[in-house]
Amino acid sequence: LRPGVSIKSVYEKALNFIKEKNSNLVDYLLSYFGYGVGLEFKESITLISAKTERNVEVNMCFNVMVGANNLQTGDRKSYAIMLADTVIVGDSTNEVVTLSVSKKYEDVSYSLSEGAQQPETNGNNTGRATTQQFQRNDAGRNLRQNANMMFQMQNEEQRSKHQKDLLRNKQDELEQRLQSGNFGKVAKINKGTNFESLIAYKSPNDLPKDIKKHQIYVDFKNLALILPFHGSSLVVHIATVKSVSKTEDGKSASLRINFNIPPGSDLVKMQQNLAFIREMTFKSANVSHLLETFKKIKDLQKKQKDHQQMSKDREEMVQQEDLTILKSRRPALQDLKIRPNISGKRSHGTLECHQNGFRYTTNKNEKVDIIFSNVKHAIYQPCEGEMIIVIHFHLKTPLMIGKKKTYDIQFYTEAGLQSEDLDFRRRGDYDEEEQEERERALRRKLNAEFEQFVKTSEELAKDQIIFDIPYRELGFFGSPNRASVFLVPTLSCLINITETPFFVLTLEEVEVAHFERVQFGLRNFDLCFVPKDYAKPVIRISAIPTEHLEQIKNWLDKIDILYSEGTVNLNWTNVLNTIKKDPSGFVEEGGWAFLQESDNEDQSQSEGLEEGDSAFTVSEEEIEEQITESEYSDEDDEVDEDESDFEGEEELDEEGMDWDEMEEMELQREEERMNEMERARGGPKSGSKPQQKTVVNRSNQRKKVVHPQTCLLYTSDAADDLLCVDLGGRRIIKKK
């Protein structure tokens, strides 16, 4: 293979070389000696055969191979052989890409099982031969299964040993925190509404001029209500209104307003010459006007809550230090979008890295600054398996984006080609392959640009910020919010930054992890993370598929997080409240060991069931109880015990009865029941003519006869308990 040489001549030289060495192999050779590798793995235009006129060019890649088929060994066994190498054509010498690959026979050879061939159908010999083949296959399969089971058992033993060490270390940590007085942080106490600061109008001159007598006035500007009260007006700030309710009584309607009153200590201070009103009720015959007033008060309450929340957010905001602009050339990424949106609409912008932080500038000149010291987690997610490439910042203190505070700010761009051919021309395979190649090239380009930006930013920040990269191979599906998302762990957190709302869990803040609803027969389970700050709520990830259980356990064990498991969901609010009330008692009783003890109790119960009868085996006594309970409750329809659906002489054999026989049996039973009911009523009256026996067609009789029977119902609970019932309503009884 040299540049300028025709591929046809390469084939002829190779064929002549084989003829000189062993002419007997020529009849068994393939029709070509390899092919070119390009957009497709096997390019037909560069096939090394006797018909290819194309010349070899520099940087062409060929899969050069020699293959022979239907060769015979000394004992008449057929075999095939193929030798191949990947070669890149150079100017002077060629590069053999597979030169470093092992060429040992055990590494490059394999054999097909003879059991895959169809055996001859020849009496008992065929059955014996097939049995031997199945035994050989089962033996190999059992060996692999036993090896996997041994590996899982060893892995579980190592995890169990490590978890015991983690439990002892956690107990020591709890004792140290209790002694130092740092056992759980105290949440901020909400002091409630400050009634002294609620001022709707500074003077009577500020009151609205259009107040009408005996009508409720809603002032949206000053967040106040002006209520009629004994012929005068009573001014009430909307923050003092606790709730509003309405009742319609046909011709009239009533409006009830409940007010907040100060707590006990504040009430004593403020009740000098003052009377606090708990509620007021207004009644009006003008129903439409009263309903409109009710709606206005509700809207004013919503406005006041939004205003109060914004004020609270501003108070919690921590002022960032000023961004130091880098005057020299700085790393930047252009044409990025931001989440959450700044002005309510998607806008493009540029993300730049400066001396002490990042600045994002939109095309409308809107700016967002993120200081290095305020970044808790910096995450770079490449576009591998995702449609977007992301740089995500999880902050220590929130920032105001638009009118809302947020702890998560994300900059992203689409990694796929959004344009699509909308004309009616039929696209071929070549066009689709070309588009896929363009998408792969775009992904490689975006990954390279973002990786360069991340690397330069880390160098510029001088260890103030380090970007985490998700491990997709350790990811699993779960529902931290309402929808199921793909959760991916990083070095320091568990994240989902592809879909909103974002989920970022800091692993250093996790005290323990607890698996819930882990039992045989369930398809999913829940995972709860208990934070070290007991004032914060427990983070629950629900509906995780069961196949991820061992993977998550291994991951938690490797990052030294203590975990436990149970069969039911715990009420974590009560658990944490109990711990906060008596932390010393919690530590003295073993701390989080109670979760491990509950797990051991569940295991011992399951082992106890396995030692005796199986948990899902039904005894004969239980079967008889089910039979007696399923009989008719009405005395008229009661059937004797000897007329059960399955009498001794009528038991179904192993082969079963066909539908006609079963139908005939049912008709006989029905006729016997009707006769018994007739005898119970006293038989036919004297003097009455005997009824003539009529012959009824089976199909008509099937439609006319209606016989109520109790039927077992198949429910989801039955599926979880793995109780086997027949959907046709028949009881399944094990035959002795």
XYZ file of C-alpha atoms in Angstrom:
736
model
C 0.000 0.000 0.000
C 1.822 3.066 -1.311
C 0.468 6.459 -2.434
C -0.356 6.471 -6.169
C -0.608 2.682 -6.497
C -3.938 1.302 -7.726
C -5.879 -0.844 -5.280
C -6.352 -3.443 -8.020
C -2.590 -4.011 -8.285
C -2.351 -4.418 -4.493
C -4.882 -7.249 -4.677
C -2.994 -8.950 -7.540
C 0.354 -8.794 -5.706
C -1.208 -10.269 -2.551
C -2.868 -13.064 -4.509
C 0.387 -13.948 -6.309
C 2.233 -13.993 -2.979
C -0.228 -16.561 -1.566
C 0.001 -18.688 -4.719
C 3.758 -18.873 -4.309
C 3.520 -19.887 -0.656
C 0.558 -22.305 -0.825
C -1.483 -22.609 -3.998
C -4.055 -24.874 -2.297
C -5.408 -21.937 -0.263
C -6.505 -19.942 -3.322
C -9.831 -21.781 -3.630
C -10.705 -21.037 0.021
C -9.785 -17.328 0.060
C -12.281 -14.482 0.260
C -12.900 -12.323 -2.793
C -11.058 -9.331 -1.279
C -8.104 -8.561 0.995
C -9.626 -5.781 3.075
C -11.389 -2.469 2.672
C -11.071 1.204 3.423
C -12.424 2.779 6.602
C -14.106 6.178 6.246
C -17.557 7.527 7.019
C -18.639 3.915 7.010
C -16.769 1.092 8.658
C -16.586 -0.712 5.326
C -16.263 1.582 2.297
C -17.201 -0.265 -0.891
C -15.363 2.224 -3.155
C -12.015 1.311 -1.541
C -12.497 -2.469 -1.420
C -9.158 -4.278 -2.002
C -10.393 -6.481 -4.831
C -9.633 -7.203 -8.496
C -12.278 -4.682 -9.720
C -11.276 -1.520 -7.790
C -9.510 0.981 -10.108
C -9.039 3.724 -7.480
C -5.513 4.689 -6.407
C -4.156 4.706 -2.865
C -3.789 8.174 -1.324
C -1.961 9.556 1.709
C -3.815 9.305 5.077
C -6.153 6.620 3.754
C -7.100 4.040 6.405
C -7.411 0.358 5.418
C -8.465 -2.745 7.268
C -6.059 -5.202 5.597
C -7.056 -8.817 6.087
C -6.596 -12.324 4.728
C -9.465 -14.747 5.268
C -10.069 -18.377 4.348
C -13.256 -20.399 4.860
C -14.256 -24.086 4.894
C -10.788 -25.350 5.731
C -10.456 -28.972 6.927
C -8.383 -30.320 9.797
C -6.867 -33.785 9.891
C -9.954 -35.231 11.590
C -12.330 -33.679 9.029
C -13.460 -30.748 11.188
C -14.268 -27.472 9.461
C -12.740 -24.192 10.561
C -12.157 -20.664 9.264
C -9.334 -18.190 9.794
C -8.962 -14.447 9.354
C -5.908 -12.249 10.000
C -6.375 -8.476 9.970
C -4.561 -5.225 10.781
C -5.550 -1.569 10.561
C -3.098 0.475 8.480
C -2.855 4.228 7.816
C -1.051 5.124 4.585
C 1.824 7.593 5.001
C 4.183 9.452 2.675
C 7.135 7.136 3.153
C 6.041 4.503 5.684
C 2.672 3.162 6.784
C 1.448 3.175 10.383
C 0.065 -0.105 11.716
C -2.464 0.998 14.331
C -3.020 -2.505 15.757
C 0.689 -3.179 16.262
C 0.440 -3.004 20.060
C -2.608 -5.307 20.259
C -2.037 -8.801 21.636
C -1.738 -11.498 18.958
C -1.870 -14.515 21.245
C -4.062 -17.344 20.056
C -6.228 -17.354 23.197
C -6.834 -13.610 22.783
C -7.852 -13.632 19.116
C -9.616 -17.015 18.724
C -13.046 -18.352 19.639
C -15.114 -21.419 18.824
C -18.801 -21.944 18.148
C -20.720 -24.486 20.240
C -21.753 -27.627 18.403
C -24.997 -27.575 20.395
C -26.188 -24.699 18.234
C -26.726 -27.123 15.328
C -30.127 -28.761 14.971
C -29.991 -32.374 16.195
C -31.383 -35.173 14.113
C -34.854 -36.325 15.077
C -34.249 -40.041 15.545
C -36.106 -41.566 18.443
C -34.662 -41.788 21.936
C -31.090 -41.030 20.776
C -32.184 -37.526 19.875
C -33.651 -36.922 23.314
C -30.502 -38.299 24.976
C -28.217 -36.140 22.798
C -30.342 -33.041 23.397
C -30.300 -33.709 27.147
C -26.506 -33.951 27.115
C -26.242 -30.681 25.214
C -28.579 -28.954 27.667
C -26.581 -30.356 30.583
C -23.338 -28.984 29.138
C -24.919 -25.579 28.525
C -26.486 -25.533 31.997
C -23.165 -26.487 33.555
C -21.424 -23.523 31.930
C -24.281 -21.221 32.830
C -24.271 -22.421 36.447
C -20.525 -21.852 36.707
C -20.932 -18.256 35.560
C -23.875 -17.692 37.911
C -21.998 -19.187 40.858
C -18.992 -16.994 40.093
C -21.202 -13.885 40.015
C -22.902 -14.896 43.250
C -19.549 -15.454 44.950
C -18.352 -12.038 43.807
C -21.533 -10.377 45.066
C -21.273 -12.141 48.414
C -17.650 -11.089 48.845
C -18.523 -7.532 47.854
C -21.422 -7.470 50.313
C -19.212 -8.790 53.119
C -16.624 -6.085 52.456
C -19.354 -3.412 52.411
C -20.843 -4.717 55.646
C -17.471 -4.640 57.375
C -16.751 -1.117 56.145
C -20.205 0.082 57.199
C -19.605 -1.185 60.734
C -16.407 0.865 60.858
C -18.292 3.904 59.558
C -20.966 3.416 62.247
C -18.326 3.425 64.999
C -16.703 6.537 63.528
C -20.096 8.260 63.266
C -20.830 7.441 66.908
C -17.502 8.984 67.960
C -18.281 12.047 65.857
C -21.712 12.441 67.499
C -20.151 12.265 70.973
C -17.583 14.932 70.074
C -20.264 17.216 68.632
C -22.402 16.753 71.742
C -19.508 17.633 74.045
C -18.565 20.689 71.995
C -22.169 21.933 71.972
C -22.352 21.827 68.176
C -24.934 19.048 67.930
C -27.209 20.218 65.123
C -27.629 23.792 64.094
C -30.571 25.890 65.223
C -32.844 27.192 62.493
C -33.661 30.840 62.268
C -36.797 31.695 64.238
C -39.456 33.599 62.408
C -40.613 36.326 64.773
C -43.806 36.914 62.837
C -45.356 40.217 61.921
C -44.190 43.374 63.666
C -47.515 45.131 64.266
C -45.917 48.399 65.354
C -44.261 48.822 61.970
C -47.494 48.353 59.992
C -48.518 51.854 58.888
C -50.951 52.207 55.998
C -51.387 56.016 56.074
C -49.169 58.493 57.892
C -51.965 61.070 58.285
C -55.725 61.372 57.567
C -54.884 63.572 54.609
C -53.417 60.539 52.824
C -56.738 58.671 52.797
C -58.360 58.181 49.374
C -60.996 60.720 48.407
C -63.388 58.282 46.737
C -64.371 56.347 49.861
C -68.079 55.502 49.873
C -70.181 55.086 52.969
C -71.122 51.509 54.012
C -68.742 50.018 51.426
C -65.424 48.191 51.695
C -62.613 50.045 49.958
C -59.522 48.085 48.758
C -56.401 50.264 48.388
C -53.792 48.420 46.270
C -51.331 51.304 46.422
C -50.987 51.446 50.208
C -51.819 47.739 50.894
C -54.791 48.660 53.083
C -58.482 47.934 53.610
C -60.967 50.629 54.650
C -63.907 48.936 56.375
C -67.254 50.509 57.433
C -67.538 50.451 61.215
C -70.478 52.024 63.113
C -70.965 54.789 60.581
C -67.243 55.594 60.272
C -64.258 54.070 58.469
C -61.747 51.646 59.992
C -58.316 51.464 58.325
C -56.698 47.987 58.383
C -53.333 46.991 56.912
C -53.610 43.899 54.739
C -50.831 42.178 56.740
C -53.188 42.010 59.747
C -55.757 40.021 57.768
C -55.431 36.315 58.552
C -58.075 34.885 56.227
C -61.122 35.885 54.184
C -64.157 33.718 53.456
C -67.496 34.201 51.735
C -70.880 32.509 51.975
C -73.751 32.881 49.520
C -77.282 32.577 50.838
C -79.368 32.865 47.695
C -80.544 36.480 47.761
C -77.660 37.749 49.929
C -73.999 37.037 50.641
C -71.717 37.365 53.663
C -68.029 38.276 53.842
C -66.049 37.224 56.907
C -62.604 38.680 57.679
C -60.398 37.100 60.378
C -57.526 39.166 61.787
C -54.134 38.342 63.264
C -53.610 39.474 66.835
C -50.225 39.998 68.541
C -48.741 37.192 70.650
C -49.173 37.207 74.411
C -46.214 39.400 75.426
C -46.811 41.945 72.685
C -50.533 41.962 73.462
C -49.870 43.074 77.054
C -47.640 45.918 75.862
C -50.053 47.184 73.214
C -53.459 46.772 74.855
C -53.417 50.112 76.696
C -56.640 51.884 75.634
C -56.810 49.532 72.610
C -59.250 46.803 71.614
C -58.168 44.054 69.201
C -60.768 42.725 66.781
C -60.611 39.047 65.926
C -63.154 38.987 63.111
C -65.703 41.094 61.242
C -68.646 39.950 59.131
C -70.336 42.011 56.417
C -73.611 41.082 54.772
C -74.976 42.540 51.551
C -77.899 41.972 49.209
C -75.704 42.959 46.258
C -74.075 39.547 45.776
C -71.994 40.452 42.710
C -70.450 43.484 44.424
C -69.545 41.470 47.517
C -67.942 38.710 45.404
C -65.926 41.324 43.519
C -64.736 42.774 46.839
C -63.752 39.296 48.017
C -61.641 38.799 44.870
C -59.930 42.163 45.353
C -58.988 41.330 48.940
C -57.513 37.992 47.795
C -55.476 39.751 45.099
C -54.256 42.295 47.626
C -53.173 39.501 49.981
C -51.203 37.880 47.180
C -49.544 41.193 46.330
C -48.614 41.755 49.963
C -47.099 38.253 50.270
C -45.015 38.786 47.141
C -43.856 42.150 48.475
C -42.999 40.598 51.832
C -41.090 37.731 50.189
C -39.041 40.134 48.071
C -38.191 42.200 51.159
C -37.181 39.034 53.000
C -34.988 37.932 50.096
C -33.247 41.274 50.007
C -32.553 41.074 53.728
C -31.013 37.601 53.323
C -28.913 38.718 50.384
C -25.205 39.056 51.068
C -23.512 41.784 49.118
C -20.791 40.345 46.910
C -17.452 41.995 46.518
C -16.913 43.968 43.361
C -15.705 42.131 40.301
C -12.122 42.911 39.310
C -12.067 43.251 35.535
C -9.178 41.583 33.783
C -7.777 44.049 31.267
C -5.674 41.550 29.356
C -7.031 38.797 27.173
C -9.518 36.768 29.169
C -11.169 33.377 28.515
C -14.696 33.657 27.169
C -17.541 31.538 25.822
C -19.930 33.177 23.404
C -23.543 32.568 22.413
C -24.606 31.036 25.741
C -28.036 31.020 27.359
C -28.700 31.477 31.074
C -31.099 29.729 33.436
C -33.041 31.172 35.197
C -33.796 33.856 32.637
C -32.953 37.421 33.544
C -35.894 39.264 31.981
C -38.368 36.421 31.536
C -37.249 35.672 27.971
C -34.367 33.644 26.675
C -31.403 35.769 25.749
C -27.930 34.988 24.421
C -24.767 36.336 25.919
C -21.053 35.903 26.637
C -19.511 34.352 29.761
C -16.103 35.768 30.697
C -13.665 34.809 33.432
C -11.997 37.712 35.259
C -9.538 38.024 38.106
C -11.918 37.156 40.970
C -15.074 35.898 39.276
C -17.243 35.448 36.193
C -19.356 37.973 34.311
C -22.198 37.119 31.964
C -23.311 39.889 29.591
C -26.416 39.504 27.428
C -27.005 41.064 24.037
C -29.229 43.597 25.883
C -26.265 44.591 28.072
C -27.723 42.886 31.162
C -24.970 41.675 33.494
C -24.678 38.914 36.093
C -21.519 38.713 38.239
C -20.488 35.562 40.135
C -17.550 35.877 42.538
C -15.241 32.903 43.109
C -15.699 33.077 46.900
C -19.483 32.712 46.530
C -19.298 29.512 44.442
C -20.008 26.361 46.420
C -19.911 23.927 43.491
C -18.754 24.573 39.946
C -19.879 21.829 37.568
C -18.960 21.237 33.942
C -21.202 18.729 32.144
C -20.044 17.813 28.625
C -22.530 16.908 25.898
C -22.061 13.159 26.205
C -25.478 11.589 26.214
C -27.123 15.019 26.584
C -28.507 17.559 24.145
C -26.918 20.513 25.963
C -23.451 21.327 27.285
C -23.524 23.046 30.668
C -21.475 25.140 33.074
C -23.378 25.256 36.366
C -22.692 27.227 39.558
C -24.248 26.277 42.913
C -23.828 29.289 45.226
C -23.236 29.694 48.948
C -25.480 32.768 49.182
C -28.306 33.457 46.716
C -28.317 36.057 43.970
C -31.244 38.047 42.643
C -31.943 37.037 39.042
C -34.860 39.102 37.832
C -37.200 39.308 40.820
C -36.322 35.993 42.460
C -33.376 34.779 44.462
C -31.617 31.644 43.301
C -28.826 29.392 44.502
C -28.246 27.847 41.053
C -27.146 29.671 37.907
C -26.497 27.802 34.686
C -24.980 28.710 31.338
C -25.594 26.329 28.463
C -25.890 25.893 24.732
C -27.496 23.243 22.535
C -25.137 20.547 21.322
C -27.338 19.254 18.486
C -28.197 20.740 15.104
C -31.552 22.436 15.507
C -32.122 22.998 11.774
C -34.165 20.396 9.940
C -34.899 19.880 6.251
C -38.624 20.570 5.882
C -38.964 20.054 2.127
C -40.489 16.916 0.690
C -37.361 15.533 -0.876
C -36.544 12.007 0.127
C -33.372 11.835 2.127
C -30.999 8.961 1.602
C -28.682 7.120 3.974
C -25.764 9.253 2.843
C -27.542 12.471 3.868
C -28.401 11.071 7.282
C -24.844 9.875 7.838
C -23.544 13.274 6.783
C -25.825 15.024 9.283
C -24.801 12.638 12.062
C -21.155 13.311 11.270
C -21.791 17.075 11.451
C -23.436 16.647 14.852
C -20.498 14.590 16.124
C -18.082 17.217 14.852
C -20.112 19.969 16.566
C -20.094 18.049 19.850
C -16.333 17.544 19.682
C -15.850 21.233 18.961
C -18.075 22.348 21.846
C -16.415 19.949 24.272
C -12.988 21.238 23.274
C -14.024 24.898 23.694
C -15.653 24.354 27.088
C -12.761 22.207 28.345
C -10.313 24.937 27.381
C -12.455 27.556 29.162
C -12.667 25.396 32.307
C -8.932 24.731 32.344
C -8.032 28.398 31.840
C -10.523 29.510 34.502
C -9.068 27.098 37.063
C -5.568 28.402 36.359
C -6.744 31.990 36.641
C -8.655 31.327 39.890
C -5.569 29.713 41.499
C -7.397 26.874 43.286
C -10.250 29.134 44.394
C -12.579 27.186 42.126
C -12.411 23.603 40.793
C -14.925 22.247 38.299
C -16.592 18.878 38.946
C -17.425 16.544 36.054
C -20.353 14.074 36.402
C -19.798 10.316 36.300
C -22.573 9.155 33.972
C -21.701 5.484 34.427
C -22.804 5.804 38.084
C -26.054 7.621 37.265
C -29.539 6.363 38.086
C -33.145 7.461 37.626
C -35.136 8.877 40.536
C -37.650 11.527 41.559
C -36.215 14.179 43.893
C -39.139 16.400 42.911
C -42.265 15.335 41.034
C -40.786 14.100 37.765
C -38.320 11.266 37.250
C -34.887 12.528 36.188
C -31.426 11.100 35.634
C -29.284 11.767 38.718
C -25.517 11.747 38.297
C -22.896 11.794 41.077
C -19.772 13.947 40.951
C -16.784 14.052 43.258
C -18.520 16.272 45.820
C -22.278 16.210 45.091
C -25.255 14.427 43.501
C -26.808 16.483 40.729
C -29.410 16.843 38.052
C -28.687 20.037 36.111
C -30.260 19.064 32.802
C -33.900 19.603 33.752
C -35.517 22.174 36.001
C -35.892 22.477 38.930
C -32.198 21.821 39.460
C -31.107 19.332 42.096
C -27.701 19.690 43.774
C -26.987 17.720 46.967
C -23.689 18.379 48.763
C -22.326 15.035 49.985
C -20.293 16.609 52.822
C -23.543 17.811 54.424
C -25.058 14.295 54.521
C -25.185 12.570 57.910
C -26.581 9.181 56.860
C -28.422 7.652 53.928
C -31.379 5.318 54.374
C -32.987 3.037 51.771
C -36.756 2.654 52.160
C -39.212 0.114 50.707
C -36.439 -2.395 49.999
C -38.172 -5.749 49.803
C -38.575 -8.608 47.413
C -41.247 -8.085 44.768
C -41.140 -4.278 44.546
C -39.767 -2.717 41.377
C -38.443 0.459 42.976
C -37.336 1.898 46.291
C -36.712 5.275 47.962
C -33.474 6.828 49.161
C -33.395 9.403 51.985
C -30.437 11.643 52.837
C -30.422 12.963 56.411
C -28.515 16.283 56.640
C -26.080 17.057 59.441
C -28.142 20.146 60.172
C -31.193 18.536 61.785
C -33.207 21.721 61.295
C -33.217 21.111 57.536
C -35.689 18.648 55.994
C -34.689 15.165 54.906
C -34.050 14.915 51.167
C -35.982 12.031 49.624
C -35.405 10.538 46.173
C -38.298 8.236 45.337
C -39.082 5.653 42.651
C -35.505 4.455 42.020
C -35.473 1.231 39.963
C -34.382 -1.824 41.950
C -31.599 -2.712 39.523
C -29.642 0.333 40.744
C -29.648 -0.774 44.416
C -26.263 -2.525 44.483
C -24.673 0.186 42.357
C -25.818 2.949 44.748
C -24.677 0.958 47.786
C -21.213 0.548 46.289
C -21.046 4.258 45.488
C -22.100 5.329 48.999
C -19.665 2.886 50.565
C -16.746 4.169 48.477
C -17.384 7.794 49.473
C -17.649 6.784 53.176
C -21.334 7.562 53.735
C -23.098 5.440 56.348
C -26.248 3.820 54.956
C -29.001 1.505 56.150
C -32.137 0.003 54.680
C -35.677 -0.847 55.714
C -38.934 -2.143 54.299
C -41.173 0.814 55.209
C -41.109 4.605 54.948
C -40.111 6.426 58.129
C -41.672 9.620 59.461
C -38.476 11.647 59.437
C -40.101 14.752 60.886
C -40.896 12.887 64.115
C -37.495 11.184 64.125
C -35.571 14.468 63.869
C -37.827 16.191 66.410
C -37.158 13.367 68.885
C -33.412 13.694 68.318
C -33.485 17.468 68.783
C -35.487 17.182 72.024
C -33.062 14.726 73.661
C -29.710 14.680 71.827
C -27.818 13.178 74.774
C -30.258 10.264 75.002
C -29.974 9.737 71.251
C -26.169 9.489 71.487
C -26.220 7.250 74.591
C -28.580 4.775 72.917
C -26.185 4.282 70.011
C -27.035 7.117 67.654
C -27.922 5.946 64.186
C -27.466 2.290 65.130
C -31.247 1.965 65.496
C -31.531 2.052 61.697
C -29.092 -0.861 61.430
C -31.006 -2.771 64.125
C -34.306 -2.373 62.258
C -32.573 -3.695 59.142
C -31.286 -6.750 61.042
C -34.760 -7.431 62.437
C -36.221 -7.441 58.941
C -33.514 -9.850 57.780
C -34.053 -12.189 60.743
C -37.776 -12.274 60.040
C -37.163 -13.197 56.418
C -34.627 -15.872 57.467
C -37.124 -17.303 59.938
C -39.649 -17.649 57.155
C -37.111 -19.420 54.976
C -36.210 -21.944 57.703
C -39.796 -23.149 57.970
C -42.399 -23.165 55.286
C -42.072 -20.610 52.548
C -43.722 -17.232 53.102
C -45.810 -17.742 50.007
C -46.889 -21.368 50.666
C -50.550 -21.800 51.603
C -51.382 -24.589 54.027
C -54.393 -26.890 53.693
C -56.088 -25.295 56.720
C -55.817 -21.845 55.147
C -57.262 -23.217 51.926
C -60.260 -24.656 53.801
C -60.767 -21.323 55.583
C -60.701 -19.499 52.256
C -63.210 -21.963 50.850
C -65.631 -21.543 53.745
C -65.296 -17.746 53.693
C -66.008 -17.614 49.971
C -69.383 -19.422 50.294
C -72.626 -17.482 49.899
C -73.757 -15.345 52.791
C -77.478 -15.619 52.020
C -79.212 -18.648 53.497
C -81.276 -19.239 50.360
C -78.203 -19.536 48.193
C -76.147 -21.517 50.707
C -74.605 -24.683 49.331
C -73.629 -27.712 51.372
C -69.992 -28.446 51.895
C -70.161 -31.698 49.960
C -71.212 -29.763 46.836
C -68.056 -27.696 46.535
C -66.762 -26.700 43.141
C -64.029 -29.318 43.424
C -65.431 -32.593 44.742
C -63.229 -35.622 45.193
C -64.484 -37.522 42.211
C -64.569 -34.401 40.019
C -61.049 -33.109 40.542
C -59.325 -31.994 37.428
C -56.585 -34.317 36.336
C -53.182 -33.135 35.225
C -54.262 -32.850 31.605
C -57.405 -30.825 32.464
C -60.916 -30.882 30.959
C -62.029 -29.155 27.820
C -64.656 -26.392 27.772
C -67.555 -28.655 26.806
C -66.973 -30.988 29.730
C -66.661 -28.098 32.162
C -69.834 -26.524 30.769
C -71.759 -29.764 31.115
C -70.531 -30.179 34.703
C -71.680 -26.668 35.547
C -75.131 -27.274 34.051
C -75.530 -30.402 36.163
C -74.613 -28.523 39.317
C -77.067 -25.763 38.430
C -79.878 -28.244 37.926
C -79.132 -29.840 41.315
C -79.165 -26.458 43.032
C -82.519 -25.567 41.449
C -84.011 -28.869 42.625
C -82.788 -28.301 46.179
C -84.229 -24.798 46.223
C -87.571 -26.164 44.993
C -87.606 -28.826 47.730
C -86.724 -26.179 50.348
C -89.809 -24.179 49.349
C -92.040 -27.206 49.949
C -92.215 -28.614 46.469
C -95.008 -28.056 43.939
C -98.448 -27.082 45.319
C -101.174 -29.737 45.495
C -103.531 -29.735 42.568
C -101.138 -27.978 40.331
C -100.128 -29.577 37.127
C -96.653 -30.979 36.992
C -94.298 -28.853 35.003
C -93.262 -30.249 31.684
C -89.572 -30.701 31.167
C -88.414 -28.515 28.345
C -85.300 -28.947 26.307
C -83.233 -25.791 26.126
C -80.380 -25.216 23.785
C -77.006 -24.927 25.517
C -76.252 -21.593 24.012
C -79.650 -20.197 25.103
C -79.319 -21.763 28.543
C -75.907 -20.193 28.949
C -77.446 -16.783 28.365
C -80.485 -17.305 30.637
C -78.867 -18.937 33.673
C -77.422 -16.325 36.013
C -75.636 -17.733 39.038
C -73.808 -15.344 41.426
C -70.403 -16.561 42.577
C -67.713 -14.960 44.676
C -64.551 -14.206 42.717
C -61.045 -13.347 43.883
C -60.077 -9.872 42.719
C -56.588 -9.224 41.412
C -55.302 -5.899 42.785
C -52.002 -4.065 43.018
C -51.700 -5.140 46.666
C -51.953 -8.729 45.558
C -49.185 -8.099 43.049
C -46.922 -6.614 45.734
C -47.597 -9.547 48.065
C -46.958 -12.010 45.218
C -50.173 -13.923 45.929
C -51.103 -16.107 43.002
C -54.740 -15.915 41.956
C -56.495 -16.971 38.794
C -58.096 -14.086 36.912
C -61.003 -16.393 36.054
C -62.037 -16.505 39.681
C -61.130 -20.137 40.411
C -59.181 -20.973 43.514
C -55.791 -22.545 42.897
C -55.496 -25.618 45.128
C -52.363 -27.680 45.232
C -53.175 -31.267 44.327
C -51.973 -33.882 46.781
